[in-house]
Amino acid sequence: MNAIPLRAPAGPCVGRDRELSRLVECFEEACRDGERLVLIRGPSGVGKTRVMTVFRSRMRLEGTVVLEGRCTAGGRALAPLGDILRGALRFLEEVGREGDVDITPLAFLLGDQAPEKGCDQGMTPLEQRVRFFEAYCALIRALSRIKPPVILVHDLHRADPATVELLTHLLDGAGPWLDSPNGDRTLFGLVVASARTSDETDSVSRLAAHPK
């Protein structure tokens, strides 16, 4: 995990060139070697959102796919990753590749729609969870083989446990720790998450300890 601690800003994103350059470097590494995680940490009002907004704008101007989700206190479980999933599906539809992966296990994450009856028949709750996790990660990884994305997760300190668990699963591919990336299991993309240091939870600490 790459950490970018932020201190009090001198103005609107003034003095953040080093942090923004580091984010670009991490994205380039992720495109080449596999998944990278950057955690932007700092107190409230220090400029975490501003850095992520400027980075998002720069990457979009360069044609990079940017997927984005925001964690909210008391929000629906997996809501930020649902927003990221919708963005991924829009991109795959735009490039005519929406049929590359099976999204049936992900139907409930796209709204109130429930999975088709019988699709999980005979499966234990654990098997259903594994099927869901694998389907989500397969879709994001498939997208990354077409065009490596930047995935932004705002306010990680407010994330529900399921969001952190799925995000960790997404990062547990086979990227830079092998001599050559495993194309089927590797996410060729950068995950950037912001967290408020005064409200950090066990979830943030768990991701902060992630080797990616």
mmCIF file of C-alpha atoms in Angstrom:
data_model
loop_
_atom_site.group_PDB
_atom_site.id
_atom_site.type_symbol
_atom_site.label_atom_id
_atom_site.label_comp_id
_atom_site.label_asym_id
_atom_site.label_seq_id
_atom_site.Cartn_x
_atom_site.Cartn_y
_atom_site.Cartn_z
ATOM 1 C CA MET A 1 0.000 0.000 0.000
ATOM 2 C CA ASN A 2 1.251 3.476 -0.883
ATOM 3 C CA ALA A 3 0.353 6.164 1.650
ATOM 4 C CA ILE A 4 0.025 9.871 0.868
ATOM 5 C CA PRO A 5 -0.400 11.843 4.113
ATOM 6 C CA LEU A 6 -1.759 15.346 3.627
ATOM 7 C CA ARG A 7 -1.109 18.394 5.768
ATOM 8 C CA ALA A 8 -2.811 21.773 5.854
ATOM 9 C CA PRO A 9 -3.106 23.224 2.313
ATOM 10 C CA ALA A 10 -1.677 26.563 1.242
ATOM 11 C CA GLY A 11 -4.618 27.109 -1.126
ATOM 12 C CA PRO A 12 -6.775 25.308 -3.689
ATOM 13 C CA CYS A 13 -4.545 22.304 -4.437
ATOM 14 C CA VAL A 14 -1.449 24.490 -4.064
ATOM 15 C CA GLY A 15 1.694 22.544 -3.284
ATOM 16 C CA ARG A 16 0.182 19.209 -4.240
ATOM 17 C CA ASP A 17 2.292 18.565 -7.334
ATOM 18 C CA ARG A 18 4.346 15.946 -5.519
ATOM 19 C CA GLU A 19 1.262 14.039 -4.389
ATOM 20 C CA LEU A 20 -0.356 14.229 -7.825
ATOM 21 C CA SER A 21 2.863 13.106 -9.512
ATOM 22 C CA ARG A 22 3.077 10.148 -7.144
ATOM 23 C CA LEU A 23 -0.481 9.131 -8.048
ATOM 24 C CA VAL A 24 0.421 9.204 -11.740
ATOM 25 C CA GLU A 25 3.521 7.090 -11.046
ATOM 26 C CA CYS A 26 1.438 4.536 -9.160
ATOM 27 C CA PHE A 27 -1.034 4.354 -12.040
ATOM 28 C CA GLU A 28 1.784 3.722 -14.499
ATOM 29 C CA GLU A 29 3.135 0.961 -12.244
ATOM 30 C CA ALA A 30 -0.338 -0.601 -12.004
ATOM 31 C CA CYS A 31 -0.763 -0.564 -15.785
ATOM 32 C CA ARG A 32 2.550 -2.357 -16.179
ATOM 33 C CA ASP A 33 2.742 -4.714 -13.189
ATOM 34 C CA GLY A 34 -0.741 -5.049 -11.726
ATOM 35 C CA GLU A 35 -2.924 -3.584 -9.020
ATOM 36 C CA ARG A 36 -1.757 -0.780 -6.749
ATOM 37 C CA LEU A 37 -3.483 0.811 -3.758
ATOM 38 C CA VAL A 38 -2.902 4.395 -2.618
ATOM 39 C CA LEU A 39 -4.442 5.592 0.630
ATOM 40 C CA ILE A 40 -4.727 9.375 1.002
ATOM 41 C CA ARG A 41 -4.965 10.183 4.708
ATOM 42 C CA GLY A 42 -5.377 13.398 6.634
ATOM 43 C CA PRO A 43 -7.639 15.385 8.966
ATOM 44 C CA SER A 44 -10.901 16.944 7.869
ATOM 45 C CA GLY A 45 -10.473 19.930 5.531
ATOM 46 C CA VAL A 46 -6.879 19.168 4.581
ATOM 47 C CA GLY A 47 -7.691 18.715 0.897
ATOM 48 C CA LYS A 48 -8.120 14.972 0.328
ATOM 49 C CA THR A 49 -11.190 15.441 -1.869
ATOM 50 C CA ARG A 50 -9.518 18.243 -3.794
ATOM 51 C CA VAL A 51 -6.475 16.105 -4.599
ATOM 52 C CA MET A 52 -8.694 13.263 -5.783
ATOM 53 C CA THR A 53 -10.835 15.638 -7.853
ATOM 54 C CA VAL A 54 -7.832 17.177 -9.611
ATOM 55 C CA PHE A 55 -6.323 13.735 -10.202
ATOM 56 C CA ARG A 56 -9.643 12.499 -11.621
ATOM 57 C CA SER A 57 -9.848 15.453 -14.001
ATOM 58 C CA ARG A 58 -6.277 15.019 -15.226
ATOM 59 C CA MET A 59 -6.706 11.304 -15.837
ATOM 60 C CA ARG A 60 -9.996 11.785 -17.696
ATOM 61 C CA LEU A 61 -8.415 14.428 -19.893
ATOM 62 C CA GLU A 62 -5.826 11.809 -20.830
ATOM 63 C CA GLY A 63 -8.567 9.334 -21.735
ATOM 64 C CA THR A 64 -8.290 7.107 -18.659
ATOM 65 C CA VAL A 65 -11.377 5.281 -17.392
ATOM 66 C CA VAL A 66 -12.198 6.661 -13.935
ATOM 67 C CA LEU A 67 -14.636 4.742 -11.725
ATOM 68 C CA GLU A 68 -15.814 6.387 -8.523
ATOM 69 C CA GLY A 69 -17.729 5.538 -5.354
ATOM 70 C CA ARG A 70 -18.333 7.322 -2.058
ATOM 71 C CA CYS A 71 -18.801 5.732 1.365
ATOM 72 C CA THR A 72 -21.486 7.285 3.573
ATOM 73 C CA ALA A 73 -22.221 6.754 7.253
ATOM 74 C CA GLY A 74 -25.205 4.463 7.625
ATOM 75 C CA GLY A 75 -25.403 3.948 3.870
ATOM 76 C CA ARG A 76 -26.453 0.781 2.081
ATOM 77 C CA ALA A 77 -23.903 -2.020 2.212
ATOM 78 C CA LEU A 78 -21.608 -2.095 -0.837
ATOM 79 C CA ALA A 79 -23.129 1.156 -2.168
ATOM 80 C CA PRO A 80 -19.787 2.702 -3.301
ATOM 81 C CA LEU A 81 -18.825 -0.478 -5.128
ATOM 82 C CA GLY A 82 -22.271 -0.514 -6.720
ATOM 83 C CA ASP A 83 -21.553 2.930 -8.174
ATOM 84 C CA ILE A 84 -18.189 1.677 -9.419
ATOM 85 C CA LEU A 85 -19.903 -1.335 -10.991
ATOM 86 C CA ARG A 86 -22.385 0.883 -12.863
ATOM 87 C CA GLY A 87 -19.531 2.971 -14.240
ATOM 88 C CA ALA A 88 -17.716 -0.166 -15.358
ATOM 89 C CA LEU A 89 -20.810 -1.505 -17.118
ATOM 90 C CA ARG A 90 -21.343 1.822 -18.905
ATOM 91 C CA PHE A 91 -17.800 1.675 -20.241
ATOM 92 C CA LEU A 92 -18.111 -1.953 -21.352
ATOM 93 C CA GLU A 93 -21.375 -1.109 -23.117
ATOM 94 C CA GLU A 94 -19.784 1.878 -24.863
ATOM 95 C CA VAL A 95 -17.008 -0.298 -26.276
ATOM 96 C CA GLY A 96 -19.318 -3.191 -27.131
ATOM 97 C CA ARG A 97 -17.869 -5.593 -24.565
ATOM 98 C CA GLU A 98 -20.748 -5.862 -22.094
ATOM 99 C CA GLY A 99 -21.213 -9.530 -22.952
ATOM 100 C CA ASP A 100 -17.710 -10.504 -21.818
ATOM 101 C CA VAL A 101 -18.773 -11.360 -18.264
ATOM 102 C CA ASP A 102 -21.795 -12.817 -16.482
ATOM 103 C CA ILE A 103 -23.411 -10.153 -14.278
ATOM 104 C CA THR A 104 -26.255 -12.343 -12.992
ATOM 105 C CA PRO A 105 -24.685 -12.670 -9.515
ATOM 106 C CA LEU A 106 -24.353 -8.864 -9.373
ATOM 107 C CA ALA A 107 -27.957 -7.974 -10.178
ATOM 108 C CA PHE A 108 -28.908 -6.928 -6.642
ATOM 109 C CA LEU A 109 -26.007 -4.487 -6.518
ATOM 110 C CA LEU A 110 -27.401 -2.570 -9.498
ATOM 111 C CA GLY A 111 -30.609 -1.589 -7.726
ATOM 112 C CA ASP A 112 -33.646 -3.258 -6.272
ATOM 113 C CA GLN A 113 -33.560 -6.037 -8.821
ATOM 114 C CA ALA A 114 -33.052 -9.438 -7.215
ATOM 115 C CA PRO A 115 -31.113 -12.268 -8.815
ATOM 116 C CA GLU A 116 -33.156 -14.644 -10.922
ATOM 117 C CA LYS A 117 -34.910 -17.322 -8.892
ATOM 118 C CA GLY A 118 -33.002 -20.530 -8.841
ATOM 119 C CA CYS A 119 -29.683 -19.046 -9.960
ATOM 120 C CA ASP A 120 -28.214 -19.767 -6.497
ATOM 121 C CA GLN A 121 -30.333 -22.829 -5.809
ATOM 122 C CA GLY A 122 -28.457 -25.470 -3.879
ATOM 123 C CA MET A 123 -25.626 -23.108 -2.941
ATOM 124 C CA THR A 124 -24.690 -22.345 0.647
ATOM 125 C CA PRO A 125 -24.515 -18.683 1.789
ATOM 126 C CA LEU A 126 -20.728 -18.918 1.680
ATOM 127 C CA GLU A 127 -20.783 -20.284 -1.872
ATOM 128 C CA GLN A 128 -23.154 -17.506 -2.929
ATOM 129 C CA ARG A 129 -20.816 -14.910 -1.399
ATOM 130 C CA VAL A 130 -17.786 -16.365 -3.149
ATOM 131 C CA ARG A 131 -19.716 -16.434 -6.446
ATOM 132 C CA PHE A 132 -20.667 -12.781 -6.002
ATOM 133 C CA PHE A 133 -17.125 -11.695 -5.101
ATOM 134 C CA GLU A 134 -15.617 -13.579 -8.019
ATOM 135 C CA ALA A 135 -18.180 -12.179 -10.495
ATOM 136 C CA TYR A 136 -17.514 -8.599 -9.346
ATOM 137 C CA CYS A 137 -13.747 -8.975 -9.530
ATOM 138 C CA ALA A 138 -13.917 -10.761 -12.890
ATOM 139 C CA LEU A 139 -15.824 -7.840 -14.389
ATOM 140 C CA ILE A 140 -13.425 -5.183 -13.107
ATOM 141 C CA ARG A 141 -10.406 -7.238 -14.177
ATOM 142 C CA ALA A 142 -11.924 -7.806 -17.618
ATOM 143 C CA LEU A 143 -12.359 -4.036 -17.980
ATOM 144 C CA SER A 144 -8.742 -3.472 -16.918
ATOM 145 C CA ARG A 145 -7.497 -5.726 -19.713
ATOM 146 C CA ILE A 146 -9.307 -3.452 -22.195
ATOM 147 C CA LYS A 147 -8.257 -0.175 -20.565
ATOM 148 C CA PRO A 148 -6.645 0.118 -17.111
ATOM 149 C CA PRO A 149 -8.903 2.136 -14.794
ATOM 150 C CA VAL A 150 -8.432 4.478 -11.886
ATOM 151 C CA ILE A 151 -10.838 3.514 -9.097
ATOM 152 C CA LEU A 152 -11.574 6.259 -6.556
ATOM 153 C CA VAL A 153 -13.136 5.425 -3.177
ATOM 154 C CA HIS A 154 -13.984 8.476 -1.097
ATOM 155 C CA ASP A 155 -14.260 8.489 2.730
ATOM 156 C CA LEU A 156 -13.088 4.960 3.394
ATOM 157 C CA HIS A 157 -13.387 5.584 7.146
ATOM 158 C CA ARG A 158 -17.174 5.415 6.633
ATOM 159 C CA ALA A 159 -17.116 2.152 4.673
ATOM 160 C CA ASP A 160 -19.235 -0.796 5.738
ATOM 161 C CA PRO A 161 -17.431 -4.106 6.400
ATOM 162 C CA ALA A 162 -18.708 -5.714 3.179
ATOM 163 C CA THR A 163 -17.258 -2.890 1.075
ATOM 164 C CA VAL A 164 -13.828 -3.281 2.678
ATOM 165 C CA GLU A 165 -13.961 -7.060 2.304
ATOM 166 C CA LEU A 166 -14.814 -6.895 -1.401
ATOM 167 C CA LEU A 167 -12.260 -4.135 -2.032
ATOM 168 C CA THR A 168 -9.591 -6.255 -0.357
ATOM 169 C CA HIS A 169 -10.613 -9.249 -2.467
ATOM 170 C CA LEU A 170 -10.293 -7.122 -5.595
ATOM 171 C CA LEU A 171 -6.740 -6.183 -4.628
ATOM 172 C CA ASP A 172 -5.750 -9.753 -3.787
ATOM 173 C CA GLY A 173 -4.842 -10.622 -7.361
ATOM 174 C CA ALA A 174 -1.462 -11.728 -8.600
ATOM 175 C CA GLY A 175 0.061 -8.476 -9.729
ATOM 176 C CA PRO A 176 3.555 -7.227 -8.889
ATOM 177 C CA TRP A 177 4.428 -10.125 -6.594
ATOM 178 C CA LEU A 178 4.957 -12.589 -9.445
ATOM 179 C CA ASP A 179 7.725 -12.559 -12.065
ATOM 180 C CA SER A 180 4.998 -11.883 -14.617
ATOM 181 C CA PRO A 181 1.379 -10.851 -13.900
ATOM 182 C CA ASN A 182 -1.334 -13.486 -14.118
ATOM 183 C CA GLY A 183 -3.680 -11.896 -16.651
ATOM 184 C CA ASP A 184 -6.778 -13.671 -15.375
ATOM 185 C CA ARG A 185 -6.312 -12.704 -11.715
ATOM 186 C CA THR A 186 -4.622 -9.334 -12.009
ATOM 187 C CA LEU A 187 -6.323 -5.963 -11.907
ATOM 188 C CA PHE A 188 -4.285 -3.697 -14.169
ATOM 189 C CA GLY A 189 -5.432 -0.526 -12.466
ATOM 190 C CA LEU A 190 -4.996 1.857 -9.553
ATOM 191 C CA VAL A 191 -7.264 2.070 -6.501
ATOM 192 C CA VAL A 192 -7.111 5.386 -4.628
ATOM 193 C CA ALA A 193 -8.975 5.703 -1.333
ATOM 194 C CA SER A 194 -9.267 8.680 1.008
ATOM 195 C CA ALA A 195 -9.645 8.443 4.775
ATOM 196 C CA ARG A 196 -9.962 10.937 7.609
ATOM 197 C CA THR A 197 -7.254 10.211 10.180
ATOM 198 C CA SER A 198 -9.364 11.347 13.137
ATOM 199 C CA ASP A 199 -12.065 8.794 12.280
ATOM 200 C CA GLU A 200 -9.993 5.866 11.067
ATOM 201 C CA THR A 201 -11.536 2.480 11.738
ATOM 202 C CA ASP A 202 -10.306 -1.101 11.744
ATOM 203 C CA SER A 203 -11.388 -1.208 8.100
ATOM 204 C CA VAL A 204 -8.950 1.556 7.167
ATOM 205 C CA SER A 205 -6.180 -0.074 9.182
ATOM 206 C CA ARG A 206 -6.838 -3.364 7.422
ATOM 207 C CA LEU A 207 -6.428 -1.812 3.992
ATOM 208 C CA ALA A 208 -3.482 0.297 5.140
ATOM 209 C CA ALA A 209 -1.673 -2.944 5.955
ATOM 210 C CA HIS A 210 -2.351 -4.377 2.485
ATOM 211 C CA PRO A 211 0.894 -5.150 0.611
ATOM 212 C CA LYS A 212 -0.327 -3.647 -2.681
#
